[in-house]
mmCIF file of C-alpha atoms in Angstrom:
data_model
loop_
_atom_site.group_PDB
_atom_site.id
_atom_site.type_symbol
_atom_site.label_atom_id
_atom_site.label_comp_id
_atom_site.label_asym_id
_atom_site.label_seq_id
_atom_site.Cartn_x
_atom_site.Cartn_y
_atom_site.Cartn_z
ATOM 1 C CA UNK A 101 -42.212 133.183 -19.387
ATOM 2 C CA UNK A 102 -43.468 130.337 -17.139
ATOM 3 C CA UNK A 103 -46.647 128.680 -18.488
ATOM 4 C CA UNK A 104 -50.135 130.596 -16.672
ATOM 5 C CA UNK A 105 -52.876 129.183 -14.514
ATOM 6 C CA UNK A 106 -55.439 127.898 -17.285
ATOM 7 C CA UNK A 107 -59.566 127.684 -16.647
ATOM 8 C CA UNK A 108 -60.459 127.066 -13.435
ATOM 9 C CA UNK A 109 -63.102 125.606 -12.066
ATOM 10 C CA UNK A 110 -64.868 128.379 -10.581
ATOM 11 C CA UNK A 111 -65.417 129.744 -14.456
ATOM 12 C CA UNK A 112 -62.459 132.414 -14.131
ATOM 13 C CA UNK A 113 -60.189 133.806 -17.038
ATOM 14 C CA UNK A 114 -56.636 133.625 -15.829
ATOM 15 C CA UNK A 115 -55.304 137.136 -14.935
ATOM 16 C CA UNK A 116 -53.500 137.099 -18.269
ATOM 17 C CA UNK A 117 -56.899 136.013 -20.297
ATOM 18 C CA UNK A 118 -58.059 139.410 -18.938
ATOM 19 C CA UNK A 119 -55.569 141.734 -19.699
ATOM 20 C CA UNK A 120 -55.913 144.230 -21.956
ATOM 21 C CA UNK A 121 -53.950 142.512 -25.591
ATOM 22 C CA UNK A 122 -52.011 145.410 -27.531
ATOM 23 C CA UNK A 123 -53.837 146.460 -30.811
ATOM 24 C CA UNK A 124 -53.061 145.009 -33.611
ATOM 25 C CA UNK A 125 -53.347 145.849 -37.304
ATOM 26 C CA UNK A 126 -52.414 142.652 -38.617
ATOM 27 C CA UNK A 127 -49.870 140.286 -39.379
ATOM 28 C CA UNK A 128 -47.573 143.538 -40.544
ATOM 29 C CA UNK A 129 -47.259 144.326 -36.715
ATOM 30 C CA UNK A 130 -46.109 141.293 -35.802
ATOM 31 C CA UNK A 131 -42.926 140.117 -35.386
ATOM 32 C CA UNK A 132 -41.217 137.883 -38.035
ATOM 33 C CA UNK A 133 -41.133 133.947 -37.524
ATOM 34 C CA UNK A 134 -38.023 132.794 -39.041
ATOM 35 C CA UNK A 135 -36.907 129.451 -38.136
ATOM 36 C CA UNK A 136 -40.287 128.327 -37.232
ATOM 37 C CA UNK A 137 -42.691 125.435 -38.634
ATOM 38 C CA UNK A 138 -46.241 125.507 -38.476
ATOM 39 C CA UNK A 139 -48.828 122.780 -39.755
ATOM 40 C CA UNK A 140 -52.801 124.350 -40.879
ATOM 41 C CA UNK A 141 -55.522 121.754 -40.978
ATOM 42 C CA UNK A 142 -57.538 122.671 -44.176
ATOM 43 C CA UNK A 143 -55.179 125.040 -45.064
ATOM 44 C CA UNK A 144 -56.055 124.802 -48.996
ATOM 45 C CA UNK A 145 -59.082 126.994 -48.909
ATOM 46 C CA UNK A 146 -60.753 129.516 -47.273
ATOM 47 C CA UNK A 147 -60.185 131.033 -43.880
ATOM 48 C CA UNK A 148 -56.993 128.385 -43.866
ATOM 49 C CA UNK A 149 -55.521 129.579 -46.622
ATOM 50 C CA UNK A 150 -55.941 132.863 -45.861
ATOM 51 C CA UNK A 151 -54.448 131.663 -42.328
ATOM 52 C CA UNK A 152 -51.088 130.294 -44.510
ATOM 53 C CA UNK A 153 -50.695 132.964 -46.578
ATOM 54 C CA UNK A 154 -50.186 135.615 -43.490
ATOM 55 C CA UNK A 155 -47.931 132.856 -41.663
ATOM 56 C CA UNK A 156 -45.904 132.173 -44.649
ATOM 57 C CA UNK A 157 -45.787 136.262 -45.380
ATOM 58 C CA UNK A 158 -43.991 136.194 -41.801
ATOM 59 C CA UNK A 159 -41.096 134.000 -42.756
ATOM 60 C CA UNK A 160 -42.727 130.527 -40.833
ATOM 61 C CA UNK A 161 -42.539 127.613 -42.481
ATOM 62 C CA UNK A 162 -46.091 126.453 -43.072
ATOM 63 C CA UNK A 163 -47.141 122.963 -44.006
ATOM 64 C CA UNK A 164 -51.043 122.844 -45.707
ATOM 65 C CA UNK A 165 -52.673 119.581 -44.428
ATOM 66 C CA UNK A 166 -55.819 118.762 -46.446
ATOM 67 C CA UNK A 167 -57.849 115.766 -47.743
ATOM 68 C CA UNK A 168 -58.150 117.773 -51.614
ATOM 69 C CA UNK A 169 -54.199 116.931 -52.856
ATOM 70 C CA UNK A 170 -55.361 119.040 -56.254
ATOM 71 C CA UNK A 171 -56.210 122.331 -54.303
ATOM 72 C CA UNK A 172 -53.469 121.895 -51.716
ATOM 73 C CA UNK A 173 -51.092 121.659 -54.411
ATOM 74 C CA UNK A 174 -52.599 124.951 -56.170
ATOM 75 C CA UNK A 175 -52.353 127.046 -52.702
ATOM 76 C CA UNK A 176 -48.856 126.322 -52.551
ATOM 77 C CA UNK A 177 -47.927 127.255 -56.238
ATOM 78 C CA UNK A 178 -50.017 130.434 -55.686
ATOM 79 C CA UNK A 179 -48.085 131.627 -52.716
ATOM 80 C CA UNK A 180 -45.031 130.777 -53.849
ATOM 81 C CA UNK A 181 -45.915 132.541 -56.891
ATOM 82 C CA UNK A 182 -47.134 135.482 -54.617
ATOM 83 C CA UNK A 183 -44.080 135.368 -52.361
ATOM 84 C CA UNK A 184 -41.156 134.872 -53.074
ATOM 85 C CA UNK A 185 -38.820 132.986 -50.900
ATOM 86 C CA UNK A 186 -41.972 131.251 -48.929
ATOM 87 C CA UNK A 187 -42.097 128.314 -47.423
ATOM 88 C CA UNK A 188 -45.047 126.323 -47.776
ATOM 89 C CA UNK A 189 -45.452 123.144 -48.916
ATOM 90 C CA UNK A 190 -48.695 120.335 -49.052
ATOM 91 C CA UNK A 191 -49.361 117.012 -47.044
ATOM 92 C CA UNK A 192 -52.370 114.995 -47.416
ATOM 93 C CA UNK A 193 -54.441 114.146 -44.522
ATOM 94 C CA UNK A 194 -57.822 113.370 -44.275
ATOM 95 C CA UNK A 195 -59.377 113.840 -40.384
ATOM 96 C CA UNK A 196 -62.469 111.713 -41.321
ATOM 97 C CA UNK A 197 -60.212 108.797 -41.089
ATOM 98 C CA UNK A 198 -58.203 107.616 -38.141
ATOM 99 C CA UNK A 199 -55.560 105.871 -40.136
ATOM 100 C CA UNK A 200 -55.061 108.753 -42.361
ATOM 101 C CA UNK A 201 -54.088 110.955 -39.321
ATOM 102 C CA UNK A 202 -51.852 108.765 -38.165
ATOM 103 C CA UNK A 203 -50.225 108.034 -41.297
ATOM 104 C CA UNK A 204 -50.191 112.000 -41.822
ATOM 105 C CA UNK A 205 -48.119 111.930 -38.651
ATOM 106 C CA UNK A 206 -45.608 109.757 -39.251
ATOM 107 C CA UNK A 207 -44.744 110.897 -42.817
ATOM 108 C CA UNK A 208 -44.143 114.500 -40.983
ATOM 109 C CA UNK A 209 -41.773 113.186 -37.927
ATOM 110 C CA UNK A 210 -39.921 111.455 -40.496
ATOM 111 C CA UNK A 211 -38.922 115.074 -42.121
ATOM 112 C CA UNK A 212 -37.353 115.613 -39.117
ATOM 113 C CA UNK A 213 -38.658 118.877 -38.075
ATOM 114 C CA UNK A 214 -39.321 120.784 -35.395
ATOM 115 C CA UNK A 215 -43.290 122.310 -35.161
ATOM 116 C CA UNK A 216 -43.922 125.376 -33.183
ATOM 117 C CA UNK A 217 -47.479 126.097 -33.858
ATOM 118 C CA UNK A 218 -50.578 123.757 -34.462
ATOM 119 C CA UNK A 219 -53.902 125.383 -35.996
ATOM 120 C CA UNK A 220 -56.654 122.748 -35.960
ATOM 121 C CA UNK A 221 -58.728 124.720 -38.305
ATOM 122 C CA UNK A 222 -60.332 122.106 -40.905
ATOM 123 C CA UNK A 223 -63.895 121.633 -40.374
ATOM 124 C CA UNK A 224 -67.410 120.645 -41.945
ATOM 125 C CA UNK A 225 -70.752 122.247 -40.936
ATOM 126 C CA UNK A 226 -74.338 121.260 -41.355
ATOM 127 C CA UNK A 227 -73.271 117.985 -43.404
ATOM 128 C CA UNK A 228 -76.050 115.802 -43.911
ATOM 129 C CA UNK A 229 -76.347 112.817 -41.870
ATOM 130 C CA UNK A 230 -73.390 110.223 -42.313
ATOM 131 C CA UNK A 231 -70.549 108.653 -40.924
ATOM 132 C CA UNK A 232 -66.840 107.785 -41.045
ATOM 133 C CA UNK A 233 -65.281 104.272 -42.038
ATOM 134 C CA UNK A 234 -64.469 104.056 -38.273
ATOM 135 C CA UNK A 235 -68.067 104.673 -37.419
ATOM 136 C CA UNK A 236 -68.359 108.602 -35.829
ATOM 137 C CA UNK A 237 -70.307 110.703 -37.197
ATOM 138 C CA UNK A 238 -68.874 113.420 -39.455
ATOM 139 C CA UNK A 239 -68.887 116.541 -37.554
ATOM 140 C CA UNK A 240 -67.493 114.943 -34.272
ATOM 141 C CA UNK A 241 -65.005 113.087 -36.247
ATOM 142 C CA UNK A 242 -63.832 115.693 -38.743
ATOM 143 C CA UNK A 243 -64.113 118.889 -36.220
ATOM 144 C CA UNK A 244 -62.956 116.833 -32.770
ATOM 145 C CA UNK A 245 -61.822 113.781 -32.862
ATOM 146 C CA UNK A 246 -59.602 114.227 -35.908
ATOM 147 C CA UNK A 247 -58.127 116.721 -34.396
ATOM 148 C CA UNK A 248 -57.806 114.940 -31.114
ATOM 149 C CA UNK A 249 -55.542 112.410 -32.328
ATOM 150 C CA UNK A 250 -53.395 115.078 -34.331
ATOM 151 C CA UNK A 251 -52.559 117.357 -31.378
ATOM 152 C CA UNK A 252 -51.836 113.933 -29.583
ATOM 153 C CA UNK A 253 -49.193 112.257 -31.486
ATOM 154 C CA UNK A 254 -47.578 115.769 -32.853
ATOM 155 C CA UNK A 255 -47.342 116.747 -28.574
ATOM 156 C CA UNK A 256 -43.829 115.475 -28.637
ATOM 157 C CA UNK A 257 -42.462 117.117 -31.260
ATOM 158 C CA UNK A 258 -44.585 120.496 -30.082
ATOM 159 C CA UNK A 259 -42.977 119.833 -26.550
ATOM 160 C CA UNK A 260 -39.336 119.640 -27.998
ATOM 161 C CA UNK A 261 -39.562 122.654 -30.250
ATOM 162 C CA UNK A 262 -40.849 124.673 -26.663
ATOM 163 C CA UNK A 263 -38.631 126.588 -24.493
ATOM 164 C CA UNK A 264 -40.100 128.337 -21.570
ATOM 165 C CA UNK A 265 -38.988 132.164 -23.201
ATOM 166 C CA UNK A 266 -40.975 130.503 -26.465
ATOM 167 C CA UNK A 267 -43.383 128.053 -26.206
ATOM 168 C CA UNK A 268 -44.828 125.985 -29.047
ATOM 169 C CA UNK A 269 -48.507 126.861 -29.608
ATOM 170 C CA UNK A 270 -51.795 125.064 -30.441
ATOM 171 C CA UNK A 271 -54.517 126.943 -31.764
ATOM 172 C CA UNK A 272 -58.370 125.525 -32.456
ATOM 173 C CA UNK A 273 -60.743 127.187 -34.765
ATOM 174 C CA UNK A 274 -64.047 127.284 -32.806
ATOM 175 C CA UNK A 275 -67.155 128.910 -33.070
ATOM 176 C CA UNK A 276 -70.355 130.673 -32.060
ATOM 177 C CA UNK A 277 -72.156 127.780 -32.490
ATOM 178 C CA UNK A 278 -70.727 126.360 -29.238
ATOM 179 C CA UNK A 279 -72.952 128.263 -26.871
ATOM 180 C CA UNK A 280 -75.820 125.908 -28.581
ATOM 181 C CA UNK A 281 -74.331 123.216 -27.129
ATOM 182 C CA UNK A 282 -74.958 121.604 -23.880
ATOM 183 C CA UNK A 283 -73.889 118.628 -21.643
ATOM 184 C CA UNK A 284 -76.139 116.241 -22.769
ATOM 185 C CA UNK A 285 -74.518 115.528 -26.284
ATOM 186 C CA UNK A 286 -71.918 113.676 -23.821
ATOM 187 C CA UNK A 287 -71.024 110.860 -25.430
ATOM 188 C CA UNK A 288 -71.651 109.409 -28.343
ATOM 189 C CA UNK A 289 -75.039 108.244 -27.487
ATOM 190 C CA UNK A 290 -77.155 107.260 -30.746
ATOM 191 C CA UNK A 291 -79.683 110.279 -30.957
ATOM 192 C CA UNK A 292 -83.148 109.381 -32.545
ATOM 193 C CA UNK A 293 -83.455 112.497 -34.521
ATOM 194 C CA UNK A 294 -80.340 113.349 -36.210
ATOM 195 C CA UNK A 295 -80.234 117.364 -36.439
ATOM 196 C CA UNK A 296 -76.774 119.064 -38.259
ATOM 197 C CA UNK A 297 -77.088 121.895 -36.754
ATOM 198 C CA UNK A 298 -76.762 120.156 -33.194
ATOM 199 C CA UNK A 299 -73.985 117.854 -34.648
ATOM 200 C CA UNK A 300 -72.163 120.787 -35.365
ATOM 201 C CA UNK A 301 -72.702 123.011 -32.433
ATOM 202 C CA UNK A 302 -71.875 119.744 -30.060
ATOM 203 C CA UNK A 303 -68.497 118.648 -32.139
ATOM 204 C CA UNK A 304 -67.457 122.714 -31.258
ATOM 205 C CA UNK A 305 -68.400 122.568 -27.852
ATOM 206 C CA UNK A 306 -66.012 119.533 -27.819
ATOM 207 C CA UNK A 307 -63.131 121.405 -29.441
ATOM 208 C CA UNK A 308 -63.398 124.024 -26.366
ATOM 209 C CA UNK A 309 -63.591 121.073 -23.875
ATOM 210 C CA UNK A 310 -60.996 119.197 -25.342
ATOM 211 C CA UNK A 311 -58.328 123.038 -25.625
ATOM 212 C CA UNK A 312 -59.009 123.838 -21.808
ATOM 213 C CA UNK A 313 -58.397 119.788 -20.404
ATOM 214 C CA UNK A 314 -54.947 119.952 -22.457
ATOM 215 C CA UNK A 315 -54.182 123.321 -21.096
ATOM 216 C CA UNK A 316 -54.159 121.991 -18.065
ATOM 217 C CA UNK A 317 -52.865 118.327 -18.871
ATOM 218 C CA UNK A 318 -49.535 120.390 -20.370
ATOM 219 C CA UNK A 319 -49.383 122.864 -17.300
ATOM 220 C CA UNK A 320 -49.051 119.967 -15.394
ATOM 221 C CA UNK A 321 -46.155 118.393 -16.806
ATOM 222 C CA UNK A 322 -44.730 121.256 -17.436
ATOM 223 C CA UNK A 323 -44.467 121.297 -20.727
ATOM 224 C CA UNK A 324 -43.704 124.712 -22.644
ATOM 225 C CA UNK A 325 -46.599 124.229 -24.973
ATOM 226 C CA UNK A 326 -49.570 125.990 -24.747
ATOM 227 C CA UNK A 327 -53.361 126.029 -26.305
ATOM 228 C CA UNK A 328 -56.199 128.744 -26.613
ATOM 229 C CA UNK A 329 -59.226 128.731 -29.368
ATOM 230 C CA UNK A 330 -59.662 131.610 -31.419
ATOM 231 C CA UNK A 331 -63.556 132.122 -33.063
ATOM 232 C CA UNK A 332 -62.699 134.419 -36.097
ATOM 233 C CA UNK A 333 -66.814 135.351 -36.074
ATOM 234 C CA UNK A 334 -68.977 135.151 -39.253
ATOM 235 C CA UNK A 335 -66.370 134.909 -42.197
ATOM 236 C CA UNK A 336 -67.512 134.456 -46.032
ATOM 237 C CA UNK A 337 -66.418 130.969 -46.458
ATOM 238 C CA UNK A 338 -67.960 127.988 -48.437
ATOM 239 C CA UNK A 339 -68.293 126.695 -44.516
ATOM 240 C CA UNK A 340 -71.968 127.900 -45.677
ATOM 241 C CA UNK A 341 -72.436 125.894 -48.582
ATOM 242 C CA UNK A 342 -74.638 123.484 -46.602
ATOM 243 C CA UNK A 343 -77.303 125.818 -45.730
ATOM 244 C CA UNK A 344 -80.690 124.760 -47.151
ATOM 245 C CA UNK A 345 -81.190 127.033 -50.361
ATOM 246 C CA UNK A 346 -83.098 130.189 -49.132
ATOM 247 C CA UNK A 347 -80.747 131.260 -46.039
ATOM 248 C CA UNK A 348 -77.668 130.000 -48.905
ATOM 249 C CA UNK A 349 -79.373 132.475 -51.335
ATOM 250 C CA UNK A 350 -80.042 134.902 -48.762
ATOM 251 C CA UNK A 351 -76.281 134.866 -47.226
ATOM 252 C CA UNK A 352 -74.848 136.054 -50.712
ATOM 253 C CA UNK A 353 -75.972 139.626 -50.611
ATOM 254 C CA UNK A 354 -75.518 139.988 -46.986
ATOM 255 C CA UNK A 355 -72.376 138.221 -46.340
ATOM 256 C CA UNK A 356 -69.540 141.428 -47.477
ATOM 257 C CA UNK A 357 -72.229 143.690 -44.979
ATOM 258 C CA UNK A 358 -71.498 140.904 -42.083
ATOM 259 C CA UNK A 359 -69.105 138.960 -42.879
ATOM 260 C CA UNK A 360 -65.525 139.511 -42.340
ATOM 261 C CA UNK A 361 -63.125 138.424 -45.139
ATOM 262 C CA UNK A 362 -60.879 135.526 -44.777
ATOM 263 C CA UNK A 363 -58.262 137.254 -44.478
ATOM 264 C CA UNK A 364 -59.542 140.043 -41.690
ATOM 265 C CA UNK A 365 -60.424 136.390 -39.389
ATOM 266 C CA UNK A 366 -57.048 134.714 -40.603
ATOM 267 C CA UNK A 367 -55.358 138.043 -38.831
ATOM 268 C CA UNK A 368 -57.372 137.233 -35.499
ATOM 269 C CA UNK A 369 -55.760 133.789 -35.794
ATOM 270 C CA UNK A 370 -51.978 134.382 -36.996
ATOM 271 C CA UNK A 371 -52.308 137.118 -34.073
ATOM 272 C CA UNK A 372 -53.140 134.691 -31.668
ATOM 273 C CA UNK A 373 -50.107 131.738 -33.220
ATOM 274 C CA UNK A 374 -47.384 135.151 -33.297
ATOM 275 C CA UNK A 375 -48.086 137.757 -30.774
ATOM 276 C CA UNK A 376 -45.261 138.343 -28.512
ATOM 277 C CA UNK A 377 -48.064 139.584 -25.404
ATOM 278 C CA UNK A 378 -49.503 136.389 -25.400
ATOM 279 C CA UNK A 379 -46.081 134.282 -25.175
ATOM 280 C CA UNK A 380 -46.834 131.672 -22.355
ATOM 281 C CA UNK A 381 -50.568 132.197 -22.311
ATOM 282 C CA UNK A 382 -52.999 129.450 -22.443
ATOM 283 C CA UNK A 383 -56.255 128.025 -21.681
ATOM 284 C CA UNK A 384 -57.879 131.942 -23.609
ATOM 285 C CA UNK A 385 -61.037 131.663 -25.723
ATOM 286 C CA UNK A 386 -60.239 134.639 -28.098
ATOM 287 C CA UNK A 387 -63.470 136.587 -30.128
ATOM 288 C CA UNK A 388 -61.856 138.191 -32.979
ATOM 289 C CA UNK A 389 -58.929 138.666 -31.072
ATOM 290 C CA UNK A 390 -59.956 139.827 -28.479
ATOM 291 C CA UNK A 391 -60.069 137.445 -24.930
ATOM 292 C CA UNK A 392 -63.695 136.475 -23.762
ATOM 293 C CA UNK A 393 -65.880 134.209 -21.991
ATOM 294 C CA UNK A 394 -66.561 130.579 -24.004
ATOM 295 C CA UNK A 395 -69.890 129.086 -23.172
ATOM 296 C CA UNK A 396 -70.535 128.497 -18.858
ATOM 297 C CA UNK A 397 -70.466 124.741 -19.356
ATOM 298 C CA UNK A 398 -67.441 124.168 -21.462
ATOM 299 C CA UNK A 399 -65.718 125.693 -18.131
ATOM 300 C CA UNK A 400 -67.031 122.327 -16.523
ATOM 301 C CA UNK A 401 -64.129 120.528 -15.204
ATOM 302 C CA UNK A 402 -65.657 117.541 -14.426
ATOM 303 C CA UNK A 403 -66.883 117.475 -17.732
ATOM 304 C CA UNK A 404 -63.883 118.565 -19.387
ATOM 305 C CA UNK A 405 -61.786 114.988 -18.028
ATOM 306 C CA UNK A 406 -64.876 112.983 -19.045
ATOM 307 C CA UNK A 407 -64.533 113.705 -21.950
ATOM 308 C CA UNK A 408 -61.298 113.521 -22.284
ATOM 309 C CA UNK A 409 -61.127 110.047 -20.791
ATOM 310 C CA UNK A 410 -63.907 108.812 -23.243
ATOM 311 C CA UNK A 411 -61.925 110.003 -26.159
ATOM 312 C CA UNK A 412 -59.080 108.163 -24.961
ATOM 313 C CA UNK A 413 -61.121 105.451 -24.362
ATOM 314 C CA UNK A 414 -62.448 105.746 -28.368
ATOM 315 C CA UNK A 415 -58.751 105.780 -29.189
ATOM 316 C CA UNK A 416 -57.267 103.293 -27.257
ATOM 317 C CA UNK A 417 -54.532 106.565 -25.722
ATOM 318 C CA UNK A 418 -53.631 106.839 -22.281
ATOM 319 C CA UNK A 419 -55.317 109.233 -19.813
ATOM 320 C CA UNK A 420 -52.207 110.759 -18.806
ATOM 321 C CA UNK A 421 -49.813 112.369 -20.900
ATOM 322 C CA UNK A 422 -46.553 111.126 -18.877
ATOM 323 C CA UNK A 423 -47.787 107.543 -19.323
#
């Protein structure tokens, strides 16, 4: 299938972002991945472990990219242990640094292997104030621009492991928190009061900016790659663990009433890296599965290529992807 119209500017769906998706049940109704390589940002713990088990359980090849070597490590021993004949295996990265990612990269095209799907799923969330070794704060850097430079120097390999019938996929976490966000977090300006909560919402807002632009970017050059965002709601995670101590103590009794279970979001997100109905469709912002409408301005063209350009900028990258 030919890649889709992604976001326009005139804050549509594509025709295919609206369409009613088949039901699914979970990973058990989707079709195996043999053959296929996957990488999962903060895949050690949590929702991204839960996200590795239910890839690996479908016969992909998964590779856990963390910063925590010791935990990665355990993850693969315990799904190994759990299946047998899985194929998982652990490679440091750390997104708070620059050099890390790119080192992270090159020890993976040296392997030699294809990669089919990308799930930029590691993040941090109401950190305190603080910032990187290259000097960006901690939720942009670890959430976007981390990120950023991963999906940018793995797009080659993604493009070569794409076929138009089969297109490689790239899949960012996002989350609620985006529709916080606004415009004027654009870009990078030194902010007098430092608030987490904002850091956070704005480095997700970026994420959604930053999945539509390359949508587009990849439709252009027609490249059979394409790249959606998936918010897996309210799932009990130690995401939480920064809350100040009375909503922390007051999430722990409420969290299996409205919560979902890493593993009921990971199944929104392998759904989204597997299903066969959504073969060549891009540019979605999926709600536990389901398509729907991301926040009015991260539809913002204009907005969308600024940033993009800045980041670039930030990174010393080119604009254009054919340059």
């Amino acid at each position: 299938m030919a890649l889709q119209s992604p976001i326009n500017i005139s804050y549509e769906l594509s025709e295919l972002c609206l369409l009613p998706l088949q039901k699914h049940t979970g990973p058990e109704s989707l079709p195996k991945q043999h053959g296929k390589v996957s990488i999962v940002t903060g895949g050690a713990r949590g929702l991204g472990y839960a996200i590795v088990r239910q890839l690996a359980g479908l016969g992909m090849h998964v590779i856990i990219a963390s910063h925590d070597e010791q935990q990665g490590l355990a993850a693969v021993k315990s799904i190994r242990e759990e299946q047998s004949g899985a194929h998982v295996d652990f490679e440091f990265v750390d997104l708070a640094s620059l050099s890390s990612v790119r080192q992270f990269v090159r020890r993976f095209q040296n392997r030699g292997l294809p990669l089919h799907v990308l799930i930029n799923n590691a993040a941090v969330m109401l950190v305190p104030e603080g910032k990187t070794d290259d000097g960006f704060e901690l939720h942009f850097a670890i959430n976007y621009l981390g990120h950023y430079l991963l999906t940018r120097f793995l797009l080659d390999t993604l493009v070569n492991s794409g076929k138009d019938e089969a297109c490689s996929r790239i899949i960012s976490i996002s989350s609620s928190a985006h529709y916080t966000a606004n415009k004027d977090f654009l870009f990078l300006r030194k902010k007098q009061h430092y608030s987490a909560h904002k850091a956070y919402a704005d480095s997700k807002l970026a994420q959604v900016l930053f999945t539509y632009h390359l949508q587009q970017e990849l439709q252009f050059c027609g490249h059979a790659v394409t790249v959606s965002a998936v918010d897996p709601g309210m799932v009990d995670t130690d995401l939480y663990r920064n809350l100040s101590t009375l909503p922390r103590l007051a999430q722990r009794p409420i969290a299996p009433l409205l919560f979902r279970s890493p593993a009921q979001a990971a199944a929104t997100v392998v759904y989204a890296a597997a299903a066969p109905e959504l073969e060549g469709v891009g540019g979605c912002y999926l709600y536990e599965g389901k398509p729907s409408f991301s926040s009015a301005v991260s539809y913002d063209e204009k907005l969308q290529a600024q940033l993009w350009n800045n980041t670039c900028s930030l990174l010393g990258l080119p604009d254009s992807l054919l340059a």
